Tab-separated table of N, CA, C and O in Angstrom:
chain	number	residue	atom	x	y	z
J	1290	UNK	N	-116.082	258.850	-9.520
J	1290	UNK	CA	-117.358	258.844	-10.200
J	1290	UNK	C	-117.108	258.670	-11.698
J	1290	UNK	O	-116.112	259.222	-12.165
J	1291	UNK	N	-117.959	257.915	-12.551
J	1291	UNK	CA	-117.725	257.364	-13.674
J	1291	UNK	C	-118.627	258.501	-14.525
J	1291	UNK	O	-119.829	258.469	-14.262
J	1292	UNK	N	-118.152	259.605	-15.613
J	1292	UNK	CA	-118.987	260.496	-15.905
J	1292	UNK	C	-118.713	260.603	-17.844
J	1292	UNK	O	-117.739	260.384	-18.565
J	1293	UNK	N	-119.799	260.945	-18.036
J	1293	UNK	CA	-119.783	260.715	-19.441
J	1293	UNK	C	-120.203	262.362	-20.504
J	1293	UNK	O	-121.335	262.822	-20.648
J	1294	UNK	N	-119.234	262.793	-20.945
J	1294	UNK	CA	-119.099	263.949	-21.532
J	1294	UNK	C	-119.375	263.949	-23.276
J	1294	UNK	O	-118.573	263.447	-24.063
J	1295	UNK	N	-120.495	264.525	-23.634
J	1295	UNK	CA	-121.169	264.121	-24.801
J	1295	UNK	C	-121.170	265.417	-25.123
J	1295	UNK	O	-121.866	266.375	-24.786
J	1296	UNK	N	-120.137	265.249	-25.936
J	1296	UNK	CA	-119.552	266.451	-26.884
J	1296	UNK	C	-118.160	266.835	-26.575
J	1296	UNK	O	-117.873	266.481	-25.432
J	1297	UNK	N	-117.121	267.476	-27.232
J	1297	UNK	CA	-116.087	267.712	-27.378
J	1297	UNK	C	-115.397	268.910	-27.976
J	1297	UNK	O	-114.236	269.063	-28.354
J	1298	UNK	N	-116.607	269.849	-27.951
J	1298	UNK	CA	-115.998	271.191	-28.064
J	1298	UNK	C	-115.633	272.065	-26.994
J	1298	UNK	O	-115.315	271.510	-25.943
J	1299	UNK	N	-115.615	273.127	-27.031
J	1299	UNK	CA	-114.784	274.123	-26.092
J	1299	UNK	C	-115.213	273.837	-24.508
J	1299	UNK	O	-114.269	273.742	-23.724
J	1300	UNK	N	-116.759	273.670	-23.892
J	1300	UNK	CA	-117.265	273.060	-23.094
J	1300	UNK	C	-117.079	271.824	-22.856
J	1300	UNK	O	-116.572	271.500	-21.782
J	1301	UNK	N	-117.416	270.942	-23.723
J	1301	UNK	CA	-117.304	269.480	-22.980
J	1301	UNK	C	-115.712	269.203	-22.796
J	1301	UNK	O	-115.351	268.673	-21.746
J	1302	UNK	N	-114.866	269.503	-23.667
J	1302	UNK	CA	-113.843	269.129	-23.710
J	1302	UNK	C	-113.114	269.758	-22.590
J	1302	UNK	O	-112.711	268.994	-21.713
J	1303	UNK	N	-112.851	271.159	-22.456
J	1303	UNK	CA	-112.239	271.395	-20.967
J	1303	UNK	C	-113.075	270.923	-19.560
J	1303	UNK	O	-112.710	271.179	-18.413
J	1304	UNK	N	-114.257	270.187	-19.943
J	1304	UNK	CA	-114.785	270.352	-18.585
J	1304	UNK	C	-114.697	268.678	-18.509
J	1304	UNK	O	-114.933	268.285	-17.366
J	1305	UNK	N	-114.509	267.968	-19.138
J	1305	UNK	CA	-113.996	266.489	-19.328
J	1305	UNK	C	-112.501	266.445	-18.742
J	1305	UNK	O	-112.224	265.605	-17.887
J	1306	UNK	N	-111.468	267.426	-19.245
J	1306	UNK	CA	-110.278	267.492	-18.462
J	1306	UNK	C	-110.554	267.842	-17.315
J	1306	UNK	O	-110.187	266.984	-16.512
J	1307	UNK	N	-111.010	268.662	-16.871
J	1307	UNK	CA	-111.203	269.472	-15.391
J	1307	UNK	C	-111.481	268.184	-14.071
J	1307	UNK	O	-110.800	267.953	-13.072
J	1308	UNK	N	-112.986	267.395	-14.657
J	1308	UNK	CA	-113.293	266.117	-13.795
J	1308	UNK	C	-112.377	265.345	-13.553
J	1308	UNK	O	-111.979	264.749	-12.552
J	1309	UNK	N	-111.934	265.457	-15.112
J	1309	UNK	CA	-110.291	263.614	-14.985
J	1309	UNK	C	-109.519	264.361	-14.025
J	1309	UNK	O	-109.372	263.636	-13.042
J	1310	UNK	N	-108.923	265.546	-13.846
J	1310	UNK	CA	-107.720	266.261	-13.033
J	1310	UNK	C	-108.093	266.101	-11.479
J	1310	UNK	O	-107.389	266.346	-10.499
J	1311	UNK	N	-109.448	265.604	-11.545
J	1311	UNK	CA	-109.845	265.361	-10.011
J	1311	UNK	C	-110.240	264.615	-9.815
J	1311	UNK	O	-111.319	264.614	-9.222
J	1312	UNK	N	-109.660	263.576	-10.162
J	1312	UNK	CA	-110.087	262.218	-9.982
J	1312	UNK	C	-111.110	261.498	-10.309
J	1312	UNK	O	-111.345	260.461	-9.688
J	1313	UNK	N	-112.228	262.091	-11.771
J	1313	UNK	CA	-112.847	261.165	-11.698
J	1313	UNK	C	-112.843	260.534	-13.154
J	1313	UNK	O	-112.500	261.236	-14.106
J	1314	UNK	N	-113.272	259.040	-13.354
J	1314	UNK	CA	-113.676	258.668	-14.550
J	1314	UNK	C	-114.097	259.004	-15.568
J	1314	UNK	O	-115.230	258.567	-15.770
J	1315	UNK	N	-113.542	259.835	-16.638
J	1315	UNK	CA	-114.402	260.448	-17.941
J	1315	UNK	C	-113.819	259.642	-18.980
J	1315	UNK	O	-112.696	259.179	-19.176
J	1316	UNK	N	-115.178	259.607	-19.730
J	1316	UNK	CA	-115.320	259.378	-21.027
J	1316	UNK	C	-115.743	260.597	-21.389
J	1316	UNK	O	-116.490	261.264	-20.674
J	1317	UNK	N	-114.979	261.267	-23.351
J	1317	UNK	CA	-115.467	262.340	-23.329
J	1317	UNK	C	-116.152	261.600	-24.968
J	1317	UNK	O	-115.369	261.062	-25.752
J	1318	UNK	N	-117.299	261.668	-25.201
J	1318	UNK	CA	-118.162	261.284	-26.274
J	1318	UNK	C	-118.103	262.539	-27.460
J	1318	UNK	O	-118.518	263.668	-27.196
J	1319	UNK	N	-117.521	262.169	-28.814
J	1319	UNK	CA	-118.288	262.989	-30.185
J	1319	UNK	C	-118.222	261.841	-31.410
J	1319	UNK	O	-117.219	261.291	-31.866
J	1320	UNK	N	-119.280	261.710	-31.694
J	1320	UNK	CA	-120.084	260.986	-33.278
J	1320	UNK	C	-118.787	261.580	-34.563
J	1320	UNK	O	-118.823	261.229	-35.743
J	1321	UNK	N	-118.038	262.242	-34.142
J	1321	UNK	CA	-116.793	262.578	-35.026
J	1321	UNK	C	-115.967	261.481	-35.028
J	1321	UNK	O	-115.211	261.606	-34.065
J	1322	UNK	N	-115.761	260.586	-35.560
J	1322	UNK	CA	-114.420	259.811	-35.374
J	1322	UNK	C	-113.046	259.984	-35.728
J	1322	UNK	O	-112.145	259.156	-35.591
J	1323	UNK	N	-112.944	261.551	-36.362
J	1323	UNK	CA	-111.710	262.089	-36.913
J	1323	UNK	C	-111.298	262.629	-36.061
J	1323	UNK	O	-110.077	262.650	-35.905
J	1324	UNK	N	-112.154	263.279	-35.172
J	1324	UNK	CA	-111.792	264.551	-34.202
J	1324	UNK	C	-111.378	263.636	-33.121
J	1324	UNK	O	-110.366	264.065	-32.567
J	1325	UNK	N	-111.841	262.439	-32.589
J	1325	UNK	CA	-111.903	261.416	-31.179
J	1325	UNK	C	-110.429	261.072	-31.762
J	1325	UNK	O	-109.591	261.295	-30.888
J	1326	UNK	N	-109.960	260.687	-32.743
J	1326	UNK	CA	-108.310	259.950	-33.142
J	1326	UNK	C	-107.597	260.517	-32.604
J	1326	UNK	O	-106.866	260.155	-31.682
J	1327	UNK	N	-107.754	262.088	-33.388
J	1327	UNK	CA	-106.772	263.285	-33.038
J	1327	UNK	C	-106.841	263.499	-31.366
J	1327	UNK	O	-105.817	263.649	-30.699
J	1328	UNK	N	-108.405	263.491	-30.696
J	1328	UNK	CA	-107.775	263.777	-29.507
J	1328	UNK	C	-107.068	262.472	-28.427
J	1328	UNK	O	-106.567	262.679	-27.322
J	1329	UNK	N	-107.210	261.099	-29.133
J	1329	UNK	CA	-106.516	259.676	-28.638
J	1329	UNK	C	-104.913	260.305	-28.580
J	1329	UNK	O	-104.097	260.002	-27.710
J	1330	UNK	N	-104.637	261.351	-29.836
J	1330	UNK	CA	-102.898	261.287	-30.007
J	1330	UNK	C	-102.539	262.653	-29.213
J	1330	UNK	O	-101.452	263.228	-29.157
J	1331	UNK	N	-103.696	262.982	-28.654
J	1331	UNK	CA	-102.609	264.065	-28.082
J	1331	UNK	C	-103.699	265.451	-29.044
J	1331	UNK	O	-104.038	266.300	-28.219
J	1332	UNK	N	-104.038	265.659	-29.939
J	1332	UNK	CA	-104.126	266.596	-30.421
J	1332	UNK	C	-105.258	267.601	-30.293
J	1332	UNK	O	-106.268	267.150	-30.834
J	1333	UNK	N	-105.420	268.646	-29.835
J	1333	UNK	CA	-106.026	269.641	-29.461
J	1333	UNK	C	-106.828	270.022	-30.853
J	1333	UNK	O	-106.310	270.162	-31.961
J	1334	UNK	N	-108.414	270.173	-30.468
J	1334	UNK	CA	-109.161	270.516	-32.184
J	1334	UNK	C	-109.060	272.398	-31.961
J	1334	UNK	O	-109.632	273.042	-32.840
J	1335	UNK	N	-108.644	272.876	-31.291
J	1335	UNK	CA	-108.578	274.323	-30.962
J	1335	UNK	C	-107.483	274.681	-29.930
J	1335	UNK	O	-107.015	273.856	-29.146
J	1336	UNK	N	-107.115	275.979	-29.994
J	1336	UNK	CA	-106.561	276.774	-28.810
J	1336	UNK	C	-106.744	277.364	-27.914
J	1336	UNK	O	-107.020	278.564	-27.937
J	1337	UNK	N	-106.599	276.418	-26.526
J	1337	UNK	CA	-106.642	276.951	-25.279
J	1337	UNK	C	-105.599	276.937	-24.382
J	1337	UNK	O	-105.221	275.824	-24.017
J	1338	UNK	N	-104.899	278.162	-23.826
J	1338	UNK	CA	-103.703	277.785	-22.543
J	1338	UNK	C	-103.743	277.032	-22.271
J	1338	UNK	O	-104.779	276.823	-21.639
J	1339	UNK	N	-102.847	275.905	-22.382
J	1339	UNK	CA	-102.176	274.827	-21.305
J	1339	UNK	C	-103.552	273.638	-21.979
J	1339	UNK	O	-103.338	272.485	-21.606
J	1340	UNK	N	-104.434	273.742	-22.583
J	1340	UNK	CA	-104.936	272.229	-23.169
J	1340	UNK	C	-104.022	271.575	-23.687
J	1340	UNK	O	-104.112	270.441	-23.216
J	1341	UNK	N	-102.976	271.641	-24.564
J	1341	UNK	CA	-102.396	270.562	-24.891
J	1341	UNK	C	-101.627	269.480	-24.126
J	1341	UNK	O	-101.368	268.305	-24.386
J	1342	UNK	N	-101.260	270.547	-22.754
J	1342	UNK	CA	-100.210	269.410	-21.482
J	1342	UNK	C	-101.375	269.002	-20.890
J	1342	UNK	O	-101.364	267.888	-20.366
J	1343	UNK	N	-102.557	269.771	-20.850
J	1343	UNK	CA	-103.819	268.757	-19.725
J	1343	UNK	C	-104.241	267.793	-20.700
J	1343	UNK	O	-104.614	266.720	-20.226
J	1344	UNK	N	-104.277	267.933	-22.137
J	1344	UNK	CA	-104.380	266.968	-23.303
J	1344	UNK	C	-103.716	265.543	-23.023
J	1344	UNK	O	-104.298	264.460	-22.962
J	1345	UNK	N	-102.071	265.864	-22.834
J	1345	UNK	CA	-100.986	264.733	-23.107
J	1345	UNK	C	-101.047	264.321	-21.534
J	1345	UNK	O	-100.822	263.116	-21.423
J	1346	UNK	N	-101.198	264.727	-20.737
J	1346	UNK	CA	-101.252	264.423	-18.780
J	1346	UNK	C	-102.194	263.917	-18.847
J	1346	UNK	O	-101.827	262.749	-18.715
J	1347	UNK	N	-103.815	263.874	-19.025
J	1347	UNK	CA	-105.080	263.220	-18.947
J	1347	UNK	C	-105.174	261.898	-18.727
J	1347	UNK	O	-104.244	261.180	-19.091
J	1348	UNK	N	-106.225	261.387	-18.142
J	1348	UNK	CA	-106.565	260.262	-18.334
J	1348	UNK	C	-107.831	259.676	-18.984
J	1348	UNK	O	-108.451	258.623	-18.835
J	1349	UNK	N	-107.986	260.833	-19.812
J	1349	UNK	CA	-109.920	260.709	-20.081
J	1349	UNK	C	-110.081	260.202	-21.194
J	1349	UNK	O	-109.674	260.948	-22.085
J	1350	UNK	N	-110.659	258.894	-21.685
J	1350	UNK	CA	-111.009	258.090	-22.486
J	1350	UNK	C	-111.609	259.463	-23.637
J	1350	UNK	O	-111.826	260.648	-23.386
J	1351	UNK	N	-111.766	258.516	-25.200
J	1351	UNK	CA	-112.096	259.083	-26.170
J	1351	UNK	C	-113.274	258.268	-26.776
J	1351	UNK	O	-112.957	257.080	-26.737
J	1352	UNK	N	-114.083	258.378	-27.134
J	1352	UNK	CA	-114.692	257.427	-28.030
J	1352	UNK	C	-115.977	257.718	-28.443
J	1352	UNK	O	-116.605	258.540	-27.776
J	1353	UNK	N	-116.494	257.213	-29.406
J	1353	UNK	CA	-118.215	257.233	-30.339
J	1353	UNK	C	-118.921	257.180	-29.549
J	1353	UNK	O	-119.522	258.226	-29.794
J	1354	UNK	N	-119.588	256.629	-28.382
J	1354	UNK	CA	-120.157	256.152	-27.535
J	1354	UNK	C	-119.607	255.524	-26.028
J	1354	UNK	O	-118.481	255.446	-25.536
J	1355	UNK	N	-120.690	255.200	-25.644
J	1355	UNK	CA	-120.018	254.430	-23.827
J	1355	UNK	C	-121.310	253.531	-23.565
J	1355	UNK	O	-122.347	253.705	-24.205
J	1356	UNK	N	-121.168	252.542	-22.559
J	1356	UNK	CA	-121.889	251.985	-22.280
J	1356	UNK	C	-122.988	252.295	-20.926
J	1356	UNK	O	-124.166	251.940	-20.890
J	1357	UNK	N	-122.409	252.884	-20.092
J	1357	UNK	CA	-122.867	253.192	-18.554
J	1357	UNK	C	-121.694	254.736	-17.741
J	1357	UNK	O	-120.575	255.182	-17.483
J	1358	UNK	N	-123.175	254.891	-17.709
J	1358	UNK	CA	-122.127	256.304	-16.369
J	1358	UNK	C	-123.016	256.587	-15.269
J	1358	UNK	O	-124.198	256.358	-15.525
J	1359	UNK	N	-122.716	257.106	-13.896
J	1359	UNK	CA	-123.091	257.989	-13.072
J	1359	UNK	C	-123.758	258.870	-13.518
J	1359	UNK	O	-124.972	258.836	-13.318
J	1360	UNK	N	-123.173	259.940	-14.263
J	1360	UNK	CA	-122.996	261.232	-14.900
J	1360	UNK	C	-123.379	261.424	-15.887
J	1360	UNK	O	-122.395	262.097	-16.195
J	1361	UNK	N	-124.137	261.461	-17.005
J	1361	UNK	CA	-124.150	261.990	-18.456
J	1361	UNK	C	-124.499	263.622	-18.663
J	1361	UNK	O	-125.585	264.168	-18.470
J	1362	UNK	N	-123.541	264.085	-19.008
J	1362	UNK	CA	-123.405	265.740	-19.167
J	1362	UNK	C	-123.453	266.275	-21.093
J	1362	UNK	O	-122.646	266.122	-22.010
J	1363	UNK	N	-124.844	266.933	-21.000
J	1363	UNK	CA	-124.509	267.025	-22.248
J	1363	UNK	C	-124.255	268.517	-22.442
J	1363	UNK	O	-124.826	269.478	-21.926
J	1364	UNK	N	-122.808	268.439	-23.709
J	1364	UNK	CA	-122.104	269.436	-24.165
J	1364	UNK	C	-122.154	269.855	-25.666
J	1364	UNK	O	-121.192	270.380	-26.227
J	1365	UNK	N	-123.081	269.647	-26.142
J	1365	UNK	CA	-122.810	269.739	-28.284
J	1365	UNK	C	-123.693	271.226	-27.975
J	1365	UNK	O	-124.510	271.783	-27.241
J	1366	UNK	N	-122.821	271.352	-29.154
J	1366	UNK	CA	-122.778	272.749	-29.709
J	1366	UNK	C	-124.540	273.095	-30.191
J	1366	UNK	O	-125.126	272.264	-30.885
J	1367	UNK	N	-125.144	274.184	-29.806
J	1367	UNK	CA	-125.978	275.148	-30.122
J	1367	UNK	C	-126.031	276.312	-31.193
J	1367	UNK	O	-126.225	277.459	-30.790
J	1368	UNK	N	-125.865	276.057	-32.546
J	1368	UNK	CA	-125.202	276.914	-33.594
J	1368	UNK	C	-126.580	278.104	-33.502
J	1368	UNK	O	-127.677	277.797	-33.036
J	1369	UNK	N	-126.328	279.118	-33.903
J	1369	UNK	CA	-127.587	280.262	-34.416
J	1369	UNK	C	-127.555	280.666	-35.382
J	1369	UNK	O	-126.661	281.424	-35.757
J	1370	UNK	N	-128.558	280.272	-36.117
J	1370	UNK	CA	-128.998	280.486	-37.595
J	1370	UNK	C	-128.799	281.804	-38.238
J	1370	UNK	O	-128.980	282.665	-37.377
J	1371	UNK	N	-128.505	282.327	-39.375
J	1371	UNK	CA	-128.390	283.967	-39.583
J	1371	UNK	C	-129.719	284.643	-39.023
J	1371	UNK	O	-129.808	285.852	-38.808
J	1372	UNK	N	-130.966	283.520	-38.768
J	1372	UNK	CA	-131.742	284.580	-38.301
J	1372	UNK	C	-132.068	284.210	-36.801
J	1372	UNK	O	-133.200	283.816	-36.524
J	1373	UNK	N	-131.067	284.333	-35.799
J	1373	UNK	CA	-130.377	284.396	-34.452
J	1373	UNK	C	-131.655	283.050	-34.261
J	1373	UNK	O	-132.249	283.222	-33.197
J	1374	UNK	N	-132.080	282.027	-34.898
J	1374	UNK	CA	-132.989	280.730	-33.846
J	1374	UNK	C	-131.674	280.178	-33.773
J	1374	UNK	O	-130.562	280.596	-34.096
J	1375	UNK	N	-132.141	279.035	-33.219
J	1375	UNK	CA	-130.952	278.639	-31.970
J	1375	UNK	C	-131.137	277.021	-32.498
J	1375	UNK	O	-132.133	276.342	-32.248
J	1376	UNK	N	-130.048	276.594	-33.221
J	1376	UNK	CA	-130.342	274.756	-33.779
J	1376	UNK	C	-130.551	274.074	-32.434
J	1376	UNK	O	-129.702	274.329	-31.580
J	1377	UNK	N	-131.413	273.354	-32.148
J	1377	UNK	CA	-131.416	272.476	-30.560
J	1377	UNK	C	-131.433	271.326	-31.130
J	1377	UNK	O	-131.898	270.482	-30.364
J	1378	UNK	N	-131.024	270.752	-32.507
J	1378	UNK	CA	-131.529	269.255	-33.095
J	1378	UNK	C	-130.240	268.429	-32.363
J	1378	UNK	O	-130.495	267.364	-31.800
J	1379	UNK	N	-129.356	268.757	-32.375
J	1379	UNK	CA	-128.471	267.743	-31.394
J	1379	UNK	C	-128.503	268.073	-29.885
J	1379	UNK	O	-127.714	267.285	-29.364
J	1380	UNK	N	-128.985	268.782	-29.046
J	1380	UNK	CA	-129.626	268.727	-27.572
J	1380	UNK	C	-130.720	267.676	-27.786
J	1380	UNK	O	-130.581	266.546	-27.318
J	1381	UNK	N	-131.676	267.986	-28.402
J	1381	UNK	CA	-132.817	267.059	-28.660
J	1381	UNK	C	-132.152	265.859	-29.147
J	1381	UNK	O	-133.112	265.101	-29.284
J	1382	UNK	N	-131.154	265.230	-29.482
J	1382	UNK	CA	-130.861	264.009	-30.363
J	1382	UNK	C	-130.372	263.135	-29.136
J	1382	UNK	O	-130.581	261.925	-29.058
J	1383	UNK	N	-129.489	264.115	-27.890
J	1383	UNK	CA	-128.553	263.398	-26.910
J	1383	UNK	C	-129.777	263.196	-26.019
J	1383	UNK	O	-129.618	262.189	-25.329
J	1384	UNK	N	-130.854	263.758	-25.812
J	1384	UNK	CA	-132.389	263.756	-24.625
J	1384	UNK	C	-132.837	262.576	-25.484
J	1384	UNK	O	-132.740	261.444	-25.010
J	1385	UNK	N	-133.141	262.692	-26.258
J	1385	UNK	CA	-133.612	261.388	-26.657
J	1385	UNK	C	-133.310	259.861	-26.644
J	1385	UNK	O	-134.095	258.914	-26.596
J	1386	UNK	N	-131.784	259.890	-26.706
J	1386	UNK	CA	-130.973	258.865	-26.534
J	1386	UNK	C	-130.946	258.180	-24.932
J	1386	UNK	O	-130.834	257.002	-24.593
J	1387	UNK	N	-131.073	259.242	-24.231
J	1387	UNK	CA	-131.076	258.889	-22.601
J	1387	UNK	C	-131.760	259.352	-21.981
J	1387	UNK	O	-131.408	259.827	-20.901
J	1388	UNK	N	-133.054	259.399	-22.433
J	1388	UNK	CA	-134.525	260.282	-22.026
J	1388	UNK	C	-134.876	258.569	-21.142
J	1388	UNK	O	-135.794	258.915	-20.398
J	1389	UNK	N	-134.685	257.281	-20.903
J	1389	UNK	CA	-135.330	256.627	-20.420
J	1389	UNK	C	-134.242	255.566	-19.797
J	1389	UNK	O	-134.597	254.509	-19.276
J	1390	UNK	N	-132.895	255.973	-19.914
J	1390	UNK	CA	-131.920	255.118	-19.388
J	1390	UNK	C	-132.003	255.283	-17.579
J	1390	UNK	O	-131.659	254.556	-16.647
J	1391	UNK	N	-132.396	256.108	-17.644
J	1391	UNK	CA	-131.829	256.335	-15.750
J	1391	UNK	C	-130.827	256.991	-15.361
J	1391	UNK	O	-130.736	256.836	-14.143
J	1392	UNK	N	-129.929	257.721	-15.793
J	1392	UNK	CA	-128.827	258.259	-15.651
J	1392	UNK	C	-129.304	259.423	-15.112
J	1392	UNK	O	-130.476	259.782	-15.236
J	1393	UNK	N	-128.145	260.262	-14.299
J	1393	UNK	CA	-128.346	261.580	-13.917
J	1393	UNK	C	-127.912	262.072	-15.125
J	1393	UNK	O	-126.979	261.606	-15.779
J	1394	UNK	N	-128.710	263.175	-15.467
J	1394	UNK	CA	-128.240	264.135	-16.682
J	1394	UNK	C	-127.878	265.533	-16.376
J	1394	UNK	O	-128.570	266.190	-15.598
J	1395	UNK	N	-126.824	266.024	-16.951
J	1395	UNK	CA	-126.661	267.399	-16.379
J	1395	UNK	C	-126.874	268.083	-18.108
J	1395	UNK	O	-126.611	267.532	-19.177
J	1396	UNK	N	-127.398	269.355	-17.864
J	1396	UNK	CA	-127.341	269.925	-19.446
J	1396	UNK	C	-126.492	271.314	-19.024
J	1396	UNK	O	-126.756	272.203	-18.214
J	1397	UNK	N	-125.209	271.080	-20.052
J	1397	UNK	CA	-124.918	271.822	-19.925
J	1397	UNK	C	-124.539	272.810	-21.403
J	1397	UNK	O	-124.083	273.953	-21.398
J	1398	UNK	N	-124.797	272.187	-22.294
J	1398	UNK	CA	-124.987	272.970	-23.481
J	1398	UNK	C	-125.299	274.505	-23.105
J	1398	UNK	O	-125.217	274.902	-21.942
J	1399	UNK	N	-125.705	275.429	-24.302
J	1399	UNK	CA	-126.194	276.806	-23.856
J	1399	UNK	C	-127.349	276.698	-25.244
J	1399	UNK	O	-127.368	276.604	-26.472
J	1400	UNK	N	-128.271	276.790	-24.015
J	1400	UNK	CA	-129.813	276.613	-24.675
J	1400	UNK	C	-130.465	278.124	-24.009
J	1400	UNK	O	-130.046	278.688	-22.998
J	1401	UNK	N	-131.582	278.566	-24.877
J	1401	UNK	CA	-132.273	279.706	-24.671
J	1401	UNK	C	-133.465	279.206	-23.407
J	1401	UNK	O	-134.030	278.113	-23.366
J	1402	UNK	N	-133.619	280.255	-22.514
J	1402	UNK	CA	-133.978	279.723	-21.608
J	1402	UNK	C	-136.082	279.255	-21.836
J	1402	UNK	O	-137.006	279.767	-22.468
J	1403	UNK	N	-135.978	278.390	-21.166
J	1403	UNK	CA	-137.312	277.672	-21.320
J	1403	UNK	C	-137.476	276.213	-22.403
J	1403	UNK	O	-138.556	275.678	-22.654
J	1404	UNK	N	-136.450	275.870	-22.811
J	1404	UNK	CA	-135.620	275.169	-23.370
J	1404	UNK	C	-136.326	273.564	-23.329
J	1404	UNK	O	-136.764	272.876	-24.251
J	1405	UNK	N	-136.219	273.263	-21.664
J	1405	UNK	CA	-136.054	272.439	-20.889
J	1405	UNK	C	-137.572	272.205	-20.347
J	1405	UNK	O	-137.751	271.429	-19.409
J	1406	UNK	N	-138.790	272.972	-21.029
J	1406	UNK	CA	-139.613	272.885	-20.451
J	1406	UNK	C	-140.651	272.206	-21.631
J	1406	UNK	O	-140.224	272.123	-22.782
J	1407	UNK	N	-141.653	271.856	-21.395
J	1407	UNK	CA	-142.388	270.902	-21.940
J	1407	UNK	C	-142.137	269.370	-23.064
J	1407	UNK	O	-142.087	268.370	-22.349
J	1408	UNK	N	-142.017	269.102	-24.235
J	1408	UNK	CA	-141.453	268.249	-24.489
J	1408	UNK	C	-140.229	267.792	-24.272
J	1408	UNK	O	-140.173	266.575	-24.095
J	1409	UNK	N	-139.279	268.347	-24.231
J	1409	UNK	CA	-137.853	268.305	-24.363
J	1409	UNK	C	-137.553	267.794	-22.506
J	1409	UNK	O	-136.527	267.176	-22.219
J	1410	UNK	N	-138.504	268.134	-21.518
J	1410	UNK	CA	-137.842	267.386	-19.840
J	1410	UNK	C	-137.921	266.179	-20.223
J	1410	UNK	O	-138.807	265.595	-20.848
J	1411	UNK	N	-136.738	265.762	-19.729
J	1411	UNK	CA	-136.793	264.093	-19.286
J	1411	UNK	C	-137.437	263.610	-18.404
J	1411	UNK	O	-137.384	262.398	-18.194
């Protein structure tokens, strides 16, 4: 299955290795192009057991974008403001982008619940 991982932090990124380790097609997507180099060479943006050999063993593409997937899973980060609201402007940025493509979407970000309900469903 051809699956497309949009974002590259602690979530998308181990769960982009996890799919490739089982055979399937990932692309793992971040709008960073510093962070996508580093992870082309091997290089881990954080510390997790054993990411760096599932890093250098992988087969999971890097890049700005993709053209087509099965799968689009979105993973970007949910920051909380000092006064605990919850930024959703990049959940809302990746729904928007593929709010009318056809793709299966999985959300897997960590959004406050009800999130997903009125403007924001695809």
């Amino acid at each position: 299955m051809n699956i497309a991982i949009i974002g590259t932090g602690y979530v998308g990124l181990i769960t982009g290795l996890c799919l490739a380790q089982k055979g399937h097609e990932v692309v793992c997507i971040d709008h960073n192009s510093e962070k996508i180099e580093k992870l082309r060479k091997g290089i881990a943006p954080f510390f997790e057991p054993g990411l760096k050999e599932m890093l250098k063993n992988s087969k999971v593409k890097f890049d700005e974008n993709f053209d087509k997937a099965d799968i689009v899973m979105c993973c970007v980060g949910t920051p909380s403001g000092d006064n605990g609201d919850v930024d959703l402007s990049a959940v809302q940025s990746v729904i928007d982008e593929h709010r009318s493509k056809g793709e299966f979407f999985v959300m897997k970000s960590t959004v406050p619940v009800g999130t997903c309900e009125g403007d924001m469903i695809m």
